[in-house]
Amino acid sequence: MELSRRTLIAGGFAAMLGGTVVGCSSSMDAGTTKKNATGNIALWCWPGGLGKSVLDDTIAHFPDQHIKYSEVGGDFKQKLLTTFNGGTSIPDITGVKGEDIASMLPQANRFVDLKTIGADSILGDYLDWKVKQATTLDGKVLGIPIDIGPTALFYREDVFTAGGLPGDPAKVAEQLKTWDDFLAAGVELKKSNPKAFIVADAADLYGTIVNQGTARYIDKDNKFIGDQDHIRKAWDTAVKAITLKVDGKTLGGSPDWNAGLDNGTVPTVTGAAWVALDIKAACKTSVGKWRVAPTPSGPANFGGSFLTITKSAADPAAAFEVIKYMLSADNEAKAFADAQIFPATPAAYDKPQLKAADPFFGGQVPIEVFGPAAKNIPIAYEAPLDSAVATPFTDELKLVQAGKKSSDAAWSSAVQKAKQIGKRQGVQ
């Protein structure tokens, strides 16, 4: 899930998916259902989307299926849709990124309902909230989860203790239970270390809080609810970070963000398990000084993808056997070891690959934080248009950050713009 890591950090976490139930009862043009006749199983995914050792092992495990893997770079979703529309060379099995699954569900007729080929026998192995992301409102299951992105609070133990805050993860969890606690700690930290901002980017904080909720911008009845208290609460908390001057206004993935992680001016990151790779890549002098604690106010999810079977698959049952093998608990644990691809199967959390202590985190065992978080992600319905409707909120919040608008004026503008976007697409 390379894009889910770096690109979405660069674009801000706010646009990411949460632990959401996504779906649409409508069906669009299914396009061609012409069956592949090559005698191979064509498998598409994006760079980093699958663990290399797992992929190699799967291809070897099914020699008679002649699996032909294609790593598709660039805009994967657009290339997949273009191929669908062209009607030729459609893969039998394809990955679908978590941030794209909501928009794919209205096109359910392009995919095999995995429940018709035996998925019920394995769905219980995966986290229920994640399976529901790939389930249409009328009950079709389009994908088996490759991975998820449970969040935690990554923090610099040395910066915290120097600033009078607890350093031990258990004590951090105890003191920073809520976002109000977190922001108050940020005020204390700045008293002793004015260059340390406990919030890297208030816009990212806003997105995290939205993802912690059980409702988003549009409900199952296709009604706009982005002007209600659950969104306003997230907005006000982000604005509070700005007002208290504990917001570093540092875009995730930027050079300043990378440098700040290592020099301590960005002493925390609230992010998915896979963000650990980005933090490790950025840090040269602070190895061993980072720790992981539960996310204040509860877990959220960012990212996580699926494997699906298209209607062009020559033998959907055979393709399903490939997916079932590739995404078993054992293989999801191997994929974590390969590339920090966090398992969607709780049984994997007890595997040696995930139980290992991590020297980067001072010998802490991160799964002890991420495992419980993964099992407690809140479920929220996400409409196919949710991401588009969310954009004005992030855009307007950035104007508040820049001092160009008051909070109330920006909020009113965000709600108005979001309603207009929704209305054009039939949202009530």
Coordinates of C-alpha atoms in Angstrom, one line a residue:
M1 CA 0.0 0.0 0.0
E2 CA 2.7 2.4 -1.0
L3 CA 0.3 5.1 -2.1
S4 CA -1.6 4.8 1.2
R5 CA 1.6 5.5 3.0
R6 CA 3.5 8.2 1.3
T7 CA 1.1 9.9 -1.0
L8 CA -1.6 10.2 1.5
I9 CA 0.8 11.6 4.1
A10 CA 1.9 14.1 1.5
G11 CA -1.7 15.0 0.9
G12 CA -2.7 15.1 4.5
F13 CA -4.4 12.4 6.5
A14 CA -7.7 14.2 6.5
A15 CA -8.8 12.8 3.1
M16 CA -8.2 9.3 4.3
L17 CA -10.8 6.6 5.0
G18 CA -11.8 5.7 8.5
G19 CA -13.2 2.5 9.9
T20 CA -16.2 2.9 7.6
V21 CA -19.0 1.0 6.2
V22 CA -19.1 2.0 2.6
G23 CA -21.8 1.3 0.1
C24 CA -24.4 2.2 -2.3
S25 CA -27.4 0.2 -3.3
S26 CA -27.4 1.5 -6.9
S27 CA -25.7 -0.2 -9.8
M28 CA -23.9 1.4 -12.6
D29 CA -23.1 -0.1 -16.0
A30 CA -21.3 -3.3 -15.4
G31 CA -19.4 -3.1 -18.6
T32 CA -18.3 -6.2 -20.3
T33 CA -18.4 -9.6 -18.6
K34 CA -16.4 -11.3 -21.3
K35 CA -14.4 -14.0 -19.7
N36 CA -10.6 -14.2 -19.9
A37 CA -9.5 -17.0 -22.1
T38 CA -5.7 -16.9 -21.6
G39 CA -5.6 -19.9 -19.3
N40 CA -3.8 -17.7 -16.7
I41 CA -5.0 -15.9 -13.6
A42 CA -4.1 -12.2 -14.1
L43 CA -3.5 -10.4 -10.8
W44 CA -3.1 -6.7 -10.5
C45 CA -1.9 -4.6 -7.6
W46 CA 0.1 -1.5 -7.0
P47 CA 3.8 -1.2 -5.9
G48 CA 4.1 -2.3 -2.3
G49 CA 0.5 -3.5 -2.1
L50 CA 1.4 -7.1 -1.5
G51 CA 4.3 -8.7 0.4
K52 CA 6.9 -9.9 -2.0
S53 CA 7.6 -13.2 -0.3
V54 CA 3.9 -13.9 0.0
L55 CA 3.3 -13.1 -3.7
D56 CA 6.2 -15.3 -4.7
D57 CA 5.1 -18.1 -2.5
T58 CA 1.5 -17.9 -3.8
I59 CA 2.6 -18.1 -7.4
A60 CA 4.6 -21.1 -6.6
H61 CA 1.8 -22.7 -4.6
F62 CA -0.6 -22.6 -7.5
P63 CA 1.5 -23.8 -10.5
D64 CA -1.5 -25.0 -12.5
Q65 CA -3.1 -21.6 -12.3
H66 CA -0.3 -19.8 -14.1
I67 CA -0.7 -16.6 -12.0
K68 CA 0.5 -13.6 -14.0
Y69 CA 1.2 -10.7 -11.6
S70 CA 1.2 -7.1 -12.9
E71 CA 2.5 -4.3 -10.7
V72 CA 0.5 -1.2 -11.8
G73 CA 2.0 2.1 -10.9
G74 CA 0.5 5.6 -11.0
D75 CA -3.2 6.2 -10.6
F76 CA -4.2 2.6 -10.0
K77 CA -7.9 3.3 -9.7
Q78 CA -8.1 5.3 -13.0
K79 CA -6.1 2.6 -14.8
L80 CA -8.4 -0.1 -13.5
L81 CA -11.5 1.9 -14.6
T82 CA -10.1 2.6 -18.0
T83 CA -9.4 -1.1 -18.5
F84 CA -13.0 -1.9 -17.3
N85 CA -14.4 0.5 -19.8
G86 CA -12.2 -0.8 -22.6
G87 CA -13.5 -4.3 -22.0
T88 CA -10.2 -6.1 -22.7
S89 CA -7.3 -7.3 -20.6
I90 CA -9.4 -7.0 -17.4
P91 CA -7.6 -8.8 -14.6
D92 CA -9.1 -11.8 -12.9
I93 CA -8.0 -10.6 -9.5
T94 CA -7.4 -7.0 -8.7
G95 CA -6.5 -4.9 -5.6
V96 CA -8.8 -2.1 -4.6
K97 CA -7.4 0.6 -2.3
G98 CA -9.2 1.4 0.8
E99 CA -9.7 5.0 -0.2
D100 CA -11.3 3.8 -3.5
I101 CA -13.6 1.1 -2.2
A102 CA -16.5 3.4 -1.5
S103 CA -16.6 4.6 -5.1
M104 CA -16.3 1.0 -6.4
L105 CA -19.4 -0.3 -4.6
P106 CA -21.9 1.4 -7.0
Q107 CA -20.1 -0.6 -9.7
A108 CA -20.6 -3.9 -7.9
N109 CA -21.7 -5.6 -11.1
R110 CA -18.2 -5.4 -12.3
F111 CA -17.1 -7.7 -9.5
V112 CA -18.0 -11.2 -8.3
D113 CA -20.0 -11.3 -5.1
L114 CA -17.5 -13.4 -3.1
K115 CA -20.3 -14.8 -1.0
T116 CA -21.5 -16.7 -4.0
I117 CA -18.2 -18.6 -4.2
G118 CA -17.6 -19.5 -0.5
A119 CA -16.5 -16.3 1.2
D120 CA -18.8 -17.0 4.1
S121 CA -16.4 -19.7 5.2
I122 CA -13.5 -17.2 5.8
L123 CA -15.1 -13.8 6.4
G124 CA -15.1 -14.4 10.2
D125 CA -11.3 -14.6 10.1
Y126 CA -11.2 -10.8 9.2
L127 CA -12.1 -7.8 11.2
D128 CA -15.8 -7.2 10.8
W129 CA -15.6 -3.5 10.3
K130 CA -13.1 -3.9 7.5
V131 CA -15.2 -6.5 5.7
K132 CA -18.2 -4.1 5.9
Q133 CA -16.2 -1.5 4.0
A134 CA -16.3 -3.9 1.0
T135 CA -19.9 -4.8 1.4
T136 CA -22.8 -3.2 -0.5
L137 CA -25.9 -2.2 1.3
D138 CA -27.7 -5.2 -0.3
G139 CA -25.1 -7.5 1.1
K140 CA -22.7 -8.3 -1.7
V141 CA -19.1 -8.8 -0.5
L142 CA -16.7 -7.5 -3.2
G143 CA -13.3 -7.9 -1.5
I144 CA -11.2 -9.7 1.1
P145 CA -9.0 -7.4 3.2
I146 CA -5.3 -7.2 2.4
D147 CA -4.6 -5.0 5.4
I148 CA -5.8 -2.2 7.6
G149 CA -4.3 1.0 9.1
P150 CA -5.2 1.2 12.9
T151 CA -3.9 4.4 14.5
A152 CA -1.7 5.1 17.5
L153 CA 0.1 8.0 18.9
F154 CA 3.8 7.9 17.9
Y155 CA 5.8 10.2 20.2
R156 CA 9.3 11.1 21.2
E157 CA 10.0 9.8 24.7
D158 CA 13.0 12.1 25.2
V159 CA 11.1 15.2 24.2
F160 CA 8.2 14.4 26.4
T161 CA 10.2 13.7 29.5
A162 CA 12.4 16.8 29.0
G163 CA 9.1 18.8 28.8
G164 CA 7.7 17.4 32.0
L165 CA 5.4 14.9 30.4
P166 CA 5.4 11.2 31.0
G167 CA 7.6 9.0 28.8
D168 CA 6.4 5.5 29.6
P169 CA 3.7 4.4 27.1
A170 CA 1.3 3.3 29.9
K171 CA 1.6 6.6 31.7
V172 CA 1.2 8.5 28.4
A173 CA -2.0 6.5 27.8
E174 CA -3.2 7.3 31.2
Q175 CA -2.5 11.1 31.0
L176 CA -3.5 11.6 27.4
K177 CA -6.9 9.9 27.3
T178 CA -8.7 12.6 25.3
W179 CA -7.8 15.3 22.7
D180 CA -8.3 17.9 25.4
D181 CA -5.7 16.1 27.5
F182 CA -3.4 16.0 24.5
L183 CA -3.8 19.7 23.7
A184 CA -3.2 20.6 27.3
A185 CA 0.0 18.5 27.3
G186 CA 1.0 20.4 24.2
V187 CA 0.7 23.7 26.1
E188 CA 2.9 22.4 28.9
L189 CA 5.4 21.1 26.4
K190 CA 5.7 24.4 24.7
K191 CA 6.5 26.2 28.0
S192 CA 9.8 24.3 28.2
N193 CA 10.4 23.7 24.5
P194 CA 8.8 26.5 22.4
K195 CA 9.9 24.8 19.2
A196 CA 8.0 21.6 19.9
F197 CA 4.5 21.5 18.6
I198 CA 2.5 18.5 19.9
V199 CA 0.1 18.7 16.8
A200 CA 2.0 18.5 13.6
D201 CA -0.9 19.7 11.5
A202 CA -4.4 20.6 12.7
A203 CA -5.9 19.6 9.4
D204 CA -4.6 16.1 10.0
L205 CA -5.9 16.1 13.5
Y206 CA -9.4 17.0 12.1
G207 CA -9.3 14.0 9.8
T208 CA -8.3 11.7 12.6
I209 CA -11.1 12.8 14.8
V210 CA -13.7 12.4 12.0
N211 CA -12.3 8.9 11.5
Q212 CA -12.8 8.2 15.2
G213 CA -16.6 8.7 14.8
T214 CA -19.5 6.5 13.9
A215 CA -20.9 9.0 11.4
R216 CA -19.4 11.0 8.6
Y217 CA -20.8 13.5 6.0
I218 CA -23.6 11.6 4.3
D219 CA -25.9 9.0 5.9
K220 CA -27.3 5.7 4.5
D221 CA -30.4 7.6 3.4
N222 CA -28.2 9.8 1.2
K223 CA -28.7 12.9 3.4
F224 CA -26.0 15.4 4.1
I225 CA -25.1 15.4 7.8
G226 CA -21.7 17.2 7.6
D227 CA -23.3 20.2 9.3
Q228 CA -24.1 18.3 12.5
D229 CA -22.4 18.1 15.9
H230 CA -20.1 15.2 15.2
I231 CA -18.3 17.1 12.4
R232 CA -18.4 20.4 14.2
K233 CA -16.8 18.8 17.3
A234 CA -13.9 17.6 15.2
W235 CA -13.6 21.0 13.6
D236 CA -13.6 22.8 17.0
T237 CA -11.0 20.5 18.4
A238 CA -8.7 21.3 15.4
V239 CA -9.4 25.0 15.8
K240 CA -8.5 24.7 19.5
A241 CA -5.1 23.4 18.6
I242 CA -4.6 26.4 16.3
T243 CA -5.9 28.8 19.0
L244 CA -3.7 27.3 21.7
K245 CA -0.7 27.6 19.3
V246 CA 0.3 24.0 19.6
D247 CA -0.3 23.4 15.9
G248 CA 3.0 23.2 14.0
K249 CA 1.2 23.6 10.6
T250 CA 3.7 21.0 9.2
L251 CA 2.4 19.0 6.3
G252 CA 2.9 15.3 6.7
G253 CA 5.6 14.0 4.4
S254 CA 7.1 17.4 3.7
P255 CA 10.8 18.1 4.2
D256 CA 10.0 20.1 7.4
W257 CA 8.0 17.2 8.7
N258 CA 10.8 14.7 8.1
A259 CA 13.4 17.0 9.7
G260 CA 11.1 17.8 12.6
L261 CA 10.6 14.1 13.4
D262 CA 14.4 13.7 14.0
N263 CA 15.2 17.0 15.6
G264 CA 12.2 16.9 18.0
T265 CA 10.1 19.9 16.6
V266 CA 7.5 17.3 15.4
P267 CA 7.5 15.2 18.6
T268 CA 4.3 13.3 17.8
V269 CA 2.5 11.7 14.9
T270 CA -1.0 10.4 15.1
G271 CA -1.0 7.9 12.3
A272 CA -1.7 4.4 11.1
A273 CA 0.7 1.5 11.8
W274 CA 2.2 1.9 8.4
V275 CA 3.4 5.4 9.3
A276 CA 6.1 3.8 11.3
L277 CA 8.0 3.1 8.0
D278 CA 7.9 6.8 7.2
I279 CA 9.0 7.9 10.6
K280 CA 11.9 5.3 10.6
A281 CA 12.9 6.5 7.1
A282 CA 13.1 10.1 8.3
C283 CA 14.9 9.5 11.6
K284 CA 18.7 9.0 11.8
T285 CA 19.6 10.4 15.2
S286 CA 16.4 9.6 17.2
V287 CA 16.4 5.8 16.8
G288 CA 15.3 4.2 20.0
K289 CA 13.7 7.4 21.3
W290 CA 10.3 6.9 19.8
R291 CA 7.4 5.2 21.6
V292 CA 3.8 4.2 20.7
A293 CA 0.7 4.8 22.8
P294 CA -3.0 4.6 22.1
T295 CA -4.6 7.4 20.2
P296 CA -6.3 9.9 22.5
S297 CA -10.1 9.5 22.5
G298 CA -9.9 6.1 20.8
P299 CA -8.6 4.4 17.7
A300 CA -9.3 5.3 14.1
N301 CA -8.3 3.7 10.8
F302 CA -6.4 5.1 7.8
G303 CA -6.2 3.1 4.6
G304 CA -6.2 -0.7 4.2
S305 CA -7.0 -2.4 0.9
F306 CA -8.7 -5.4 -0.6
L307 CA -8.4 -8.2 -3.2
T308 CA -11.4 -8.6 -5.5
I309 CA -12.4 -10.8 -8.3
T310 CA -13.8 -9.3 -11.5
K311 CA -16.6 -10.6 -13.6
S312 CA -14.1 -11.3 -16.3
A313 CA -12.4 -14.0 -14.3
A314 CA -12.5 -17.3 -16.2
D315 CA -12.7 -19.3 -13.1
P316 CA -13.9 -17.3 -10.1
A317 CA -13.7 -20.2 -7.7
A318 CA -10.0 -20.8 -8.6
A319 CA -9.3 -17.1 -8.2
F320 CA -10.9 -17.2 -4.8
E321 CA -8.7 -20.1 -3.7
V322 CA -5.7 -17.9 -4.6
I323 CA -7.0 -15.0 -2.5
K324 CA -7.9 -17.2 0.4
Y325 CA -4.3 -18.6 0.5
M326 CA -2.6 -15.3 -0.1
L327 CA -4.6 -13.5 2.7
S328 CA -4.5 -16.2 5.3
A329 CA -3.4 -15.2 8.8
D330 CA 0.1 -16.8 8.3
N331 CA 0.6 -14.9 5.0
E332 CA -0.7 -11.6 6.3
A333 CA 1.9 -11.9 9.1
K334 CA 4.6 -12.6 6.5
A335 CA 3.4 -9.5 4.6
F336 CA 3.8 -7.4 7.8
A337 CA 7.4 -8.7 8.0
D338 CA 7.9 -7.9 4.3
A339 CA 6.6 -4.4 4.2
Q340 CA 4.7 -3.4 7.4
I341 CA 1.5 -4.4 5.7
F342 CA -0.7 -4.5 8.8
P343 CA -2.9 -7.7 9.0
A344 CA -6.7 -7.5 8.8
T345 CA -6.8 -11.0 10.5
P346 CA -6.6 -10.8 14.3
A347 CA -5.2 -14.4 14.4
A348 CA -2.0 -12.9 12.8
Y349 CA -1.4 -10.6 15.8
D350 CA -0.1 -13.6 17.7
K351 CA 2.4 -14.6 15.1
P352 CA 6.1 -14.1 15.8
Q353 CA 6.5 -11.5 13.1
L354 CA 4.2 -9.2 15.0
K355 CA 5.2 -10.1 18.5
A356 CA 8.8 -8.9 18.1
A357 CA 10.2 -6.0 20.1
D358 CA 11.2 -3.1 18.0
P359 CA 14.5 -1.3 18.8
F360 CA 13.4 1.8 17.0
F361 CA 10.7 2.1 19.7
G362 CA 13.1 1.4 22.5
G363 CA 12.3 -2.3 22.6
Q364 CA 8.6 -1.8 22.8
V365 CA 6.3 -4.3 21.1
P366 CA 4.0 -2.1 18.9
I367 CA 1.4 -4.8 18.4
E368 CA 0.4 -4.4 22.0
V369 CA -0.9 -1.0 21.1
F370 CA -2.0 -1.6 17.5
G371 CA -3.7 -5.0 18.1
P372 CA -6.3 -3.7 20.6
A373 CA -6.8 -0.6 18.4
A374 CA -7.5 -2.7 15.3
K375 CA -10.2 -4.6 17.1
N376 CA -11.9 -1.5 18.3
I377 CA -12.1 0.7 15.2
P378 CA -15.6 2.4 15.2
I379 CA -17.9 1.6 12.3
A380 CA -19.2 4.5 10.3
Y381 CA -21.1 4.5 6.9
E382 CA -19.1 6.1 4.1
A383 CA -21.0 7.1 1.0
P384 CA -19.3 7.0 -2.4
L385 CA -19.3 10.8 -2.4
D386 CA -18.0 11.2 1.1
S387 CA -14.4 12.0 0.2
A388 CA -15.5 14.8 -2.2
V389 CA -17.8 16.3 0.3
A390 CA -15.1 16.3 3.0
T391 CA -12.6 18.3 0.9
P392 CA -14.1 21.8 1.6
F393 CA -13.8 21.2 5.3
T394 CA -10.1 20.5 5.1
D395 CA -9.6 23.4 2.6
E396 CA -11.4 25.9 4.8
L397 CA -9.6 24.7 8.0
K398 CA -6.3 25.5 6.3
L399 CA -7.5 29.1 5.8
V400 CA -8.1 29.2 9.6
Q401 CA -4.6 27.9 10.1
A402 CA -3.2 30.6 7.9
G403 CA -5.1 33.3 9.7
K404 CA -7.1 34.2 6.6
K405 CA -10.6 33.4 8.0
S406 CA -12.3 33.1 11.3
S407 CA -13.4 29.7 12.4
D408 CA -17.1 30.5 12.1
A409 CA -16.7 32.0 8.7
A410 CA -14.7 29.1 7.4
W411 CA -17.1 26.6 8.9
S412 CA -20.1 28.3 7.2
S413 CA -18.2 28.3 3.9
A414 CA -17.2 24.6 4.2
V415 CA -20.8 23.5 4.9
Q416 CA -22.1 25.5 2.0
K417 CA -19.6 24.2 -0.4
A418 CA -20.0 20.6 0.8
K419 CA -23.8 20.8 0.4
Q420 CA -23.3 22.1 -3.2
I421 CA -21.0 19.3 -4.1
G422 CA -23.5 16.8 -2.6
K423 CA -26.5 18.3 -4.2
R424 CA -25.0 18.2 -7.7
Q425 CA -24.7 14.4 -7.2
G426 CA -28.2 13.9 -5.7
V427 CA -27.4 14.1 -2.0
Q428 CA -30.3 15.5 -0.1

